[in-house]
């Protein structure tokens, strides 16, 4: 444990000193370094040492369940394609989609047809096989990365231990590696089941605590934007207010889709999103 703490501590010291050496005399960075970053090292070391308890039996059962779903999906894909082929082979998949089924948006490269995620998303709704292939890829990734992958990483005491890195992301957030426990899926119903595999030890409970829209509150404070500040001070929902302004719609008439798109705009701006990426996220053209 002491070696672990020392490793985290010295790594942070080295990285921070290299980044801030020319500026360390400035009071703000001096306080950040000694009052925030260094005390955090010991906290992260304790977190790494403790690890997260996992229900290995439930995880294995979940992997088996996904295996059955993949086999069923595989048969449906073969029926739509007119025969079996290697779904994981971009070459064979491209031949099925663009030669046998004659679907649009085909792009041929030196090695064959492109079947990456962008190409398949453009084909969504053009043929039943496309949605099936996208589901197949999602299930395959969930099974290999989480159901199978996490099982291999469980320590003898039933816990998984990750490594937290505090000086990697440009935004200052923590990152997690070997494995990345900060990226367990939740948006899709199937993915959210994986989170249920992380459990508390006997006599304990897991608690989820979250600031309410903290990034946007800080943005409102730092920028001084009166519309944002007014929305927060009045208790209004900031995403609904943004949607109202973007779509020129009364607040009480904003739809859930408009709010969802406004949310992507709000958070995207905070993290420096490009017009192309924002358009991809909310499903519109760059012009829109």
mmCIF file of N, CA and C in Angstrom, residues 36-130:
data_model
loop_
_atom_site.group_PDB
_atom_site.id
_atom_site.type_symbol
_atom_site.label_atom_id
_atom_site.label_comp_id
_atom_site.label_asym_id
_atom_site.label_seq_id
_atom_site.Cartn_x
_atom_site.Cartn_y
_atom_site.Cartn_z
ATOM 1 N N UNK A 36 -4.647 20.978 -3.305
ATOM 2 C CA UNK A 36 -5.614 20.140 -4.022
ATOM 3 C C UNK A 36 -4.952 18.888 -4.588
ATOM 4 N N UNK A 37 -3.953 19.080 -5.453
ATOM 5 C CA UNK A 37 -3.388 17.945 -6.180
ATOM 6 C C UNK A 37 -2.627 16.956 -5.282
ATOM 7 N N UNK A 38 -1.720 17.450 -4.467
ATOM 8 C CA UNK A 38 -0.934 16.527 -3.636
ATOM 9 C C UNK A 38 -1.778 15.785 -2.609
ATOM 10 N N UNK A 39 -2.713 16.457 -1.900
ATOM 11 C CA UNK A 39 -3.568 15.689 -0.975
ATOM 12 C C UNK A 39 -4.396 14.617 -1.694
ATOM 13 N N UNK A 40 -4.722 14.878 -2.970
ATOM 14 C CA UNK A 40 -5.521 13.916 -3.729
ATOM 15 C C UNK A 40 -4.749 12.617 -3.976
ATOM 16 N N UNK A 41 -3.424 12.700 -4.052
ATOM 17 C CA UNK A 41 -2.607 11.505 -4.317
ATOM 18 C C UNK A 41 -2.907 10.391 -3.314
ATOM 19 N N UNK A 42 -2.945 10.747 -2.036
ATOM 20 C CA UNK A 42 -3.181 9.738 -0.990
ATOM 21 C C UNK A 42 -4.584 9.155 -1.103
ATOM 22 N N UNK A 43 -5.561 9.993 -1.477
ATOM 23 C CA UNK A 43 -6.943 9.526 -1.646
ATOM 24 C C UNK A 43 -7.005 8.492 -2.764
ATOM 25 N N UNK A 44 -6.362 8.808 -3.889
ATOM 26 C CA UNK A 44 -6.375 7.897 -5.033
ATOM 27 C C UNK A 44 -5.643 6.595 -4.716
ATOM 28 N N UNK A 45 -4.571 6.697 -3.955
ATOM 29 C CA UNK A 45 -3.841 5.486 -3.564
ATOM 30 C C UNK A 45 -4.731 4.568 -2.740
ATOM 31 N N UNK A 46 -5.505 5.150 -1.819
ATOM 32 C CA UNK A 46 -6.421 4.340 -1.005
ATOM 33 C C UNK A 46 -7.513 3.711 -1.871
ATOM 34 N N UNK A 47 -7.980 4.465 -2.864
ATOM 35 C CA UNK A 47 -9.003 3.936 -3.771
ATOM 36 C C UNK A 47 -8.455 2.762 -4.595
ATOM 37 N N UNK A 48 -7.244 2.916 -5.103
ATOM 38 C CA UNK A 48 -6.612 1.846 -5.872
ATOM 39 C C UNK A 48 -6.397 0.612 -5.001
ATOM 40 N N UNK A 49 -5.978 0.848 -3.778
ATOM 41 C CA UNK A 49 -5.697 -0.248 -2.853
ATOM 42 C C UNK A 49 -6.987 -1.002 -2.496
ATOM 43 N N UNK A 50 -8.086 -0.265 -2.326
ATOM 44 C CA UNK A 50 -9.358 -0.890 -1.929
ATOM 45 C C UNK A 50 -9.976 -1.680 -3.069
ATOM 46 N N UNK A 51 -9.993 -1.119 -4.283
ATOM 47 C CA UNK A 51 -10.612 -1.791 -5.412
ATOM 48 C C UNK A 51 -12.127 -1.807 -5.342
ATOM 49 N N UNK A 52 -12.757 -2.406 -6.362
ATOM 50 C CA UNK A 52 -14.221 -2.510 -6.425
ATOM 51 C C UNK A 52 -14.614 -3.977 -6.404
ATOM 52 N N UNK A 53 -15.571 -4.325 -5.536
ATOM 53 C CA UNK A 53 -16.029 -5.712 -5.448
ATOM 54 C C UNK A 53 -16.947 -6.028 -6.625
ATOM 55 N N UNK A 54 -16.777 -7.226 -7.193
ATOM 56 C CA UNK A 54 -17.551 -7.632 -8.371
ATOM 57 C C UNK A 54 -18.221 -8.975 -8.110
ATOM 58 N N UNK A 55 -19.447 -9.107 -8.614
ATOM 59 C CA UNK A 55 -20.166 -10.383 -8.515
ATOM 60 C C UNK A 55 -19.737 -11.238 -9.709
ATOM 61 N N UNK A 56 -18.724 -12.072 -9.518
ATOM 62 C CA UNK A 56 -18.145 -12.857 -10.613
ATOM 63 C C UNK A 56 -19.167 -13.827 -11.226
ATOM 64 N N UNK A 57 -19.984 -14.450 -10.392
ATOM 65 C CA UNK A 57 -20.975 -15.412 -10.902
ATOM 66 C C UNK A 57 -21.997 -14.721 -11.797
ATOM 67 N N UNK A 58 -22.466 -13.545 -11.366
ATOM 68 C CA UNK A 58 -23.448 -12.799 -12.163
ATOM 69 C C UNK A 58 -22.818 -12.333 -13.468
ATOM 70 N N UNK A 59 -21.539 -11.944 -13.413
ATOM 71 C CA UNK A 59 -20.837 -11.482 -14.614
ATOM 72 C C UNK A 59 -20.689 -12.630 -15.620
ATOM 73 N N UNK A 60 -20.356 -13.816 -15.131
ATOM 74 C CA UNK A 60 -20.219 -14.989 -16.001
ATOM 75 C C UNK A 60 -21.569 -15.362 -16.625
ATOM 76 N N UNK A 61 -22.624 -15.309 -15.823
ATOM 77 C CA UNK A 61 -23.967 -15.630 -16.318
ATOM 78 C C UNK A 61 -24.405 -14.628 -17.377
ATOM 79 N N UNK A 62 -24.046 -13.363 -17.146
ATOM 80 C CA UNK A 62 -24.386 -12.304 -18.099
ATOM 81 C C UNK A 62 -23.669 -12.544 -19.433
ATOM 82 N N UNK A 63 -22.396 -12.976 -19.352
ATOM 83 C CA UNK A 63 -21.638 -13.288 -20.571
ATOM 84 C C UNK A 63 -22.275 -14.435 -21.338
ATOM 85 N N UNK A 64 -22.747 -15.455 -20.623
ATOM 86 C CA UNK A 64 -23.398 -16.601 -21.262
ATOM 87 C C UNK A 64 -24.701 -16.186 -21.930
ATOM 88 N N UNK A 65 -25.439 -15.296 -21.263
ATOM 89 C CA UNK A 65 -26.697 -14.789 -21.811
ATOM 90 C C UNK A 65 -26.448 -14.029 -23.119
ATOM 91 N N UNK A 66 -25.363 -13.222 -23.142
ATOM 92 C CA UNK A 66 -25.040 -12.476 -24.356
ATOM 93 C C UNK A 66 -24.595 -13.401 -25.484
ATOM 94 N N UNK A 67 -23.940 -14.508 -25.115
ATOM 95 C CA UNK A 67 -23.514 -15.493 -26.116
ATOM 96 C C UNK A 67 -24.721 -16.066 -26.845
ATOM 97 N N UNK A 68 -25.788 -16.367 -26.083
ATOM 98 C CA UNK A 68 -27.033 -16.887 -26.671
ATOM 99 C C UNK A 68 -27.648 -15.835 -27.608
ATOM 100 N N UNK A 69 -27.683 -14.580 -27.159
ATOM 101 C CA UNK A 69 -28.246 -13.507 -27.982
ATOM 102 C C UNK A 69 -27.450 -13.322 -29.269
ATOM 103 N N UNK A 70 -26.117 -13.437 -29.173
ATOM 104 C CA UNK A 70 -25.269 -13.297 -30.365
ATOM 105 C C UNK A 70 -25.543 -14.409 -31.374
ATOM 106 N N UNK A 71 -25.729 -15.638 -30.892
ATOM 107 C CA UNK A 71 -26.011 -16.769 -31.786
ATOM 108 C C UNK A 71 -27.338 -16.562 -32.517
ATOM 109 N N UNK A 72 -28.352 -16.081 -31.764
ATOM 110 C CA UNK A 72 -29.667 -15.821 -32.367
ATOM 111 C C UNK A 72 -29.567 -14.728 -33.424
ATOM 112 N N UNK A 73 -28.867 -13.649 -33.083
ATOM 113 C CA UNK A 73 -28.689 -12.526 -33.995
ATOM 114 C C UNK A 73 -27.926 -12.963 -35.242
ATOM 115 N N UNK A 74 -26.944 -13.797 -35.047
ATOM 116 C CA UNK A 74 -26.135 -14.323 -36.144
ATOM 117 C C UNK A 74 -27.017 -15.032 -37.171
ATOM 118 N N UNK A 75 -27.940 -15.872 -36.692
ATOM 119 C CA UNK A 75 -28.827 -16.610 -37.595
ATOM 120 C C UNK A 75 -29.752 -15.667 -38.371
ATOM 121 N N UNK A 76 -30.249 -14.630 -37.700
ATOM 122 C CA UNK A 76 -31.119 -13.657 -38.367
ATOM 123 C C UNK A 76 -30.343 -12.908 -39.462
ATOM 124 N N UNK A 77 -29.083 -12.573 -39.175
ATOM 125 C CA UNK A 77 -28.248 -11.874 -40.162
ATOM 126 C C UNK A 77 -28.016 -12.765 -41.389
ATOM 127 N N UNK A 78 -27.754 -14.058 -41.147
ATOM 128 C CA UNK A 78 -27.544 -14.995 -42.259
ATOM 129 C C UNK A 78 -28.797 -15.101 -43.129
ATOM 130 N N UNK A 79 -29.964 -15.101 -42.494
ATOM 131 C CA UNK A 79 -31.231 -15.185 -43.236
ATOM 132 C C UNK A 79 -31.403 -13.968 -44.144
ATOM 133 N N UNK A 80 -31.106 -12.773 -43.599
ATOM 134 C CA UNK A 80 -31.245 -11.540 -44.393
ATOM 135 C C UNK A 80 -30.198 -11.482 -45.505
ATOM 136 N N UNK A 81 -29.020 -12.073 -45.263
ATOM 137 C CA UNK A 81 -27.932 -12.025 -46.244
ATOM 138 C C UNK A 81 -28.066 -13.105 -47.309
ATOM 139 N N UNK A 82 -28.907 -14.079 -47.050
ATOM 140 C CA UNK A 82 -29.059 -15.158 -48.023
ATOM 141 C C UNK A 82 -28.044 -16.271 -47.851
ATOM 142 N N UNK A 83 -27.399 -16.328 -46.690
ATOM 143 C CA UNK A 83 -26.426 -17.392 -46.440
ATOM 144 C C UNK A 83 -25.407 -16.965 -45.410
ATOM 145 N N UNK A 84 -24.660 -17.925 -44.840
ATOM 146 C CA UNK A 84 -23.665 -17.592 -43.819
ATOM 147 C C UNK A 84 -22.425 -16.897 -44.382
ATOM 148 N N UNK A 85 -21.794 -16.076 -43.556
ATOM 149 C CA UNK A 85 -20.527 -15.425 -43.887
ATOM 150 C C UNK A 85 -19.902 -14.973 -42.580
ATOM 151 N N UNK A 86 -18.665 -14.523 -42.632
ATOM 152 C CA UNK A 86 -17.976 -14.064 -41.424
ATOM 153 C C UNK A 86 -18.378 -12.616 -41.148
ATOM 154 N N UNK A 87 -19.259 -12.414 -40.166
ATOM 155 C CA UNK A 87 -19.773 -11.075 -39.856
ATOM 156 C C UNK A 87 -18.654 -10.150 -39.398
ATOM 157 N N UNK A 88 -17.614 -10.710 -38.784
ATOM 158 C CA UNK A 88 -16.499 -9.902 -38.273
ATOM 159 C C UNK A 88 -15.459 -9.567 -39.337
ATOM 160 N N UNK A 89 -15.666 -10.057 -40.566
ATOM 161 C CA UNK A 89 -14.740 -9.757 -41.656
ATOM 162 C C UNK A 89 -15.263 -8.565 -42.454
ATOM 163 N N UNK A 90 -14.584 -7.399 -42.396
ATOM 164 C CA UNK A 90 -15.038 -6.233 -43.172
ATOM 165 C C UNK A 90 -15.163 -6.535 -44.655
ATOM 166 N N UNK A 91 -14.255 -7.359 -45.178
ATOM 167 C CA UNK A 91 -14.277 -7.701 -46.608
ATOM 168 C C UNK A 91 -15.553 -8.449 -46.965
ATOM 169 N N UNK A 92 -15.850 -9.522 -46.204
ATOM 170 C CA UNK A 92 -17.050 -10.313 -46.490
ATOM 171 C C UNK A 92 -18.326 -9.521 -46.213
ATOM 172 N N UNK A 93 -18.333 -8.732 -45.149
ATOM 173 C CA UNK A 93 -19.509 -7.922 -44.820
ATOM 174 C C UNK A 93 -19.766 -6.897 -45.922
ATOM 175 N N UNK A 94 -18.700 -6.273 -46.431
ATOM 176 C CA UNK A 94 -18.838 -5.296 -47.503
ATOM 177 C C UNK A 94 -19.418 -5.912 -48.764
ATOM 178 N N UNK A 95 -18.976 -7.122 -49.075
ATOM 179 C CA UNK A 95 -19.502 -7.817 -50.260
ATOM 180 C C UNK A 95 -20.996 -8.107 -50.114
ATOM 181 N N UNK A 96 -21.398 -8.496 -48.898
ATOM 182 C CA UNK A 96 -22.819 -8.777 -48.649
ATOM 183 C C UNK A 96 -23.651 -7.505 -48.775
ATOM 184 N N UNK A 97 -23.201 -6.411 -48.150
ATOM 185 C CA UNK A 97 -23.977 -5.170 -48.125
ATOM 186 C C UNK A 97 -24.040 -4.480 -49.487
ATOM 187 N N UNK A 98 -22.888 -4.369 -50.150
ATOM 188 C CA UNK A 98 -22.820 -3.507 -51.336
ATOM 189 C C UNK A 98 -22.822 -4.240 -52.672
ATOM 190 N N UNK A 99 -22.574 -5.557 -52.646
ATOM 191 C CA UNK A 99 -22.629 -6.323 -53.894
ATOM 192 C C UNK A 99 -23.868 -7.212 -53.935
ATOM 193 N N UNK A 100 -24.080 -7.986 -52.845
ATOM 194 C CA UNK A 100 -25.230 -8.882 -52.842
ATOM 195 C C UNK A 100 -26.537 -8.131 -52.615
ATOM 196 N N UNK A 101 -26.558 -7.211 -51.632
ATOM 197 C CA UNK A 101 -27.795 -6.488 -51.307
ATOM 198 C C UNK A 101 -27.903 -5.125 -51.987
ATOM 199 N N UNK A 102 -26.820 -4.677 -52.626
ATOM 200 C CA UNK A 102 -26.810 -3.429 -53.399
ATOM 201 C C UNK A 102 -27.242 -2.198 -52.589
ATOM 202 N N UNK A 103 -26.751 -2.087 -51.367
ATOM 203 C CA UNK A 103 -27.090 -0.934 -50.527
ATOM 204 C C UNK A 103 -26.275 0.287 -50.950
ATOM 205 N N UNK A 104 -26.796 1.504 -50.687
ATOM 206 C CA UNK A 104 -26.080 2.733 -51.084
ATOM 207 C C UNK A 104 -24.938 3.077 -50.128
ATOM 208 N N UNK A 105 -24.254 4.193 -50.423
ATOM 209 C CA UNK A 105 -23.183 4.760 -49.580
ATOM 210 C C UNK A 105 -21.927 3.880 -49.509
ATOM 211 N N UNK A 106 -21.767 2.966 -50.462
ATOM 212 C CA UNK A 106 -20.582 2.106 -50.436
ATOM 213 C C UNK A 106 -19.319 2.872 -50.810
ATOM 214 N N UNK A 107 -18.247 2.648 -50.040
ATOM 215 C CA UNK A 107 -16.944 3.266 -50.338
ATOM 216 C C UNK A 107 -15.906 2.164 -50.424
ATOM 217 N N UNK A 108 -15.292 2.038 -51.607
ATOM 218 C CA UNK A 108 -14.321 0.966 -51.784
ATOM 219 C C UNK A 108 -12.911 1.490 -51.551
ATOM 220 N N UNK A 109 -12.166 0.759 -50.739
ATOM 221 C CA UNK A 109 -10.771 1.100 -50.464
ATOM 222 C C UNK A 109 -9.877 0.060 -51.146
ATOM 223 N N UNK A 110 -8.577 0.153 -50.910
ATOM 224 C CA UNK A 110 -7.643 -0.806 -51.525
ATOM 225 C C UNK A 110 -7.897 -2.233 -51.053
ATOM 226 N N UNK A 111 -8.403 -2.359 -49.824
ATOM 227 C CA UNK A 111 -8.617 -3.702 -49.265
ATOM 228 C C UNK A 111 -10.059 -4.191 -49.394
ATOM 229 N N UNK A 112 -10.931 -3.362 -49.955
ATOM 230 C CA UNK A 112 -12.335 -3.760 -50.112
ATOM 231 C C UNK A 112 -13.288 -2.662 -49.675
ATOM 232 N N UNK A 113 -14.548 -3.028 -49.428
ATOM 233 C CA UNK A 113 -15.565 -2.059 -49.025
ATOM 234 C C UNK A 113 -15.351 -1.617 -47.576
ATOM 235 N N UNK A 114 -15.586 -0.317 -47.320
ATOM 236 C CA UNK A 114 -15.506 0.194 -45.956
ATOM 237 C C UNK A 114 -16.798 -0.149 -45.223
ATOM 238 N N UNK A 115 -16.665 -0.714 -44.030
ATOM 239 C CA UNK A 115 -17.862 -1.053 -43.229
ATOM 240 C C UNK A 115 -17.702 -0.523 -41.808
ATOM 241 N N UNK A 116 -17.032 0.633 -41.666
ATOM 242 C CA UNK A 116 -16.833 1.183 -40.323
ATOM 243 C C UNK A 116 -18.145 1.741 -39.762
ATOM 244 N N UNK A 117 -18.095 2.223 -38.533
ATOM 245 C CA UNK A 117 -19.314 2.676 -37.843
ATOM 246 C C UNK A 117 -20.018 3.800 -38.582
ATOM 247 N N UNK A 118 -19.250 4.754 -39.143
ATOM 248 C CA UNK A 118 -19.859 5.877 -39.873
ATOM 249 C C UNK A 118 -20.656 5.390 -41.071
ATOM 250 N N UNK A 119 -20.088 4.436 -41.817
ATOM 251 C CA UNK A 119 -20.767 3.895 -43.008
ATOM 252 C C UNK A 119 -22.055 3.190 -42.601
ATOM 253 N N UNK A 120 -21.982 2.351 -41.560
ATOM 254 C CA UNK A 120 -23.169 1.609 -41.129
ATOM 255 C C UNK A 120 -24.255 2.531 -40.574
ATOM 256 N N UNK A 121 -23.858 3.613 -39.902
ATOM 257 C CA UNK A 121 -24.852 4.558 -39.372
ATOM 258 C C UNK A 121 -25.632 5.219 -40.508
ATOM 259 N N UNK A 122 -24.939 5.491 -41.626
ATOM 260 C CA UNK A 122 -25.619 6.098 -42.794
ATOM 261 C C UNK A 122 -26.611 5.124 -43.421
ATOM 262 N N UNK A 123 -26.350 3.830 -43.221
ATOM 263 C CA UNK A 123 -27.218 2.796 -43.807
ATOM 264 C C UNK A 123 -28.375 2.409 -42.884
ATOM 265 N N UNK A 124 -28.355 2.933 -41.668
ATOM 266 C CA UNK A 124 -29.396 2.558 -40.692
ATOM 267 C C UNK A 124 -30.788 2.844 -41.261
ATOM 268 N N UNK A 125 -31.660 1.829 -41.245
ATOM 269 C CA UNK A 125 -33.017 1.981 -41.763
ATOM 270 C C UNK A 125 -33.156 1.638 -43.229
ATOM 271 N N UNK A 126 -32.030 1.440 -43.931
ATOM 272 C CA UNK A 126 -32.089 1.120 -45.370
ATOM 273 C C UNK A 126 -32.410 -0.357 -45.605
ATOM 274 N N UNK A 127 -32.041 -1.186 -44.609
ATOM 275 C CA UNK A 127 -32.283 -2.631 -44.728
ATOM 276 C C UNK A 127 -32.233 -3.221 -43.314
ATOM 277 N N UNK A 128 -33.090 -4.212 -43.010
ATOM 278 C CA UNK A 128 -33.113 -4.790 -41.656
ATOM 279 C C UNK A 128 -31.761 -5.330 -41.194
ATOM 280 N N UNK A 129 -30.929 -5.794 -42.137
ATOM 281 C CA UNK A 129 -29.647 -6.391 -41.763
ATOM 282 C C UNK A 129 -28.711 -5.378 -41.092
ATOM 283 N N UNK A 130 -28.855 -4.086 -41.450
ATOM 284 C CA UNK A 130 -27.939 -3.063 -40.936
ATOM 285 C C UNK A 130 -28.074 -2.916 -39.420
#
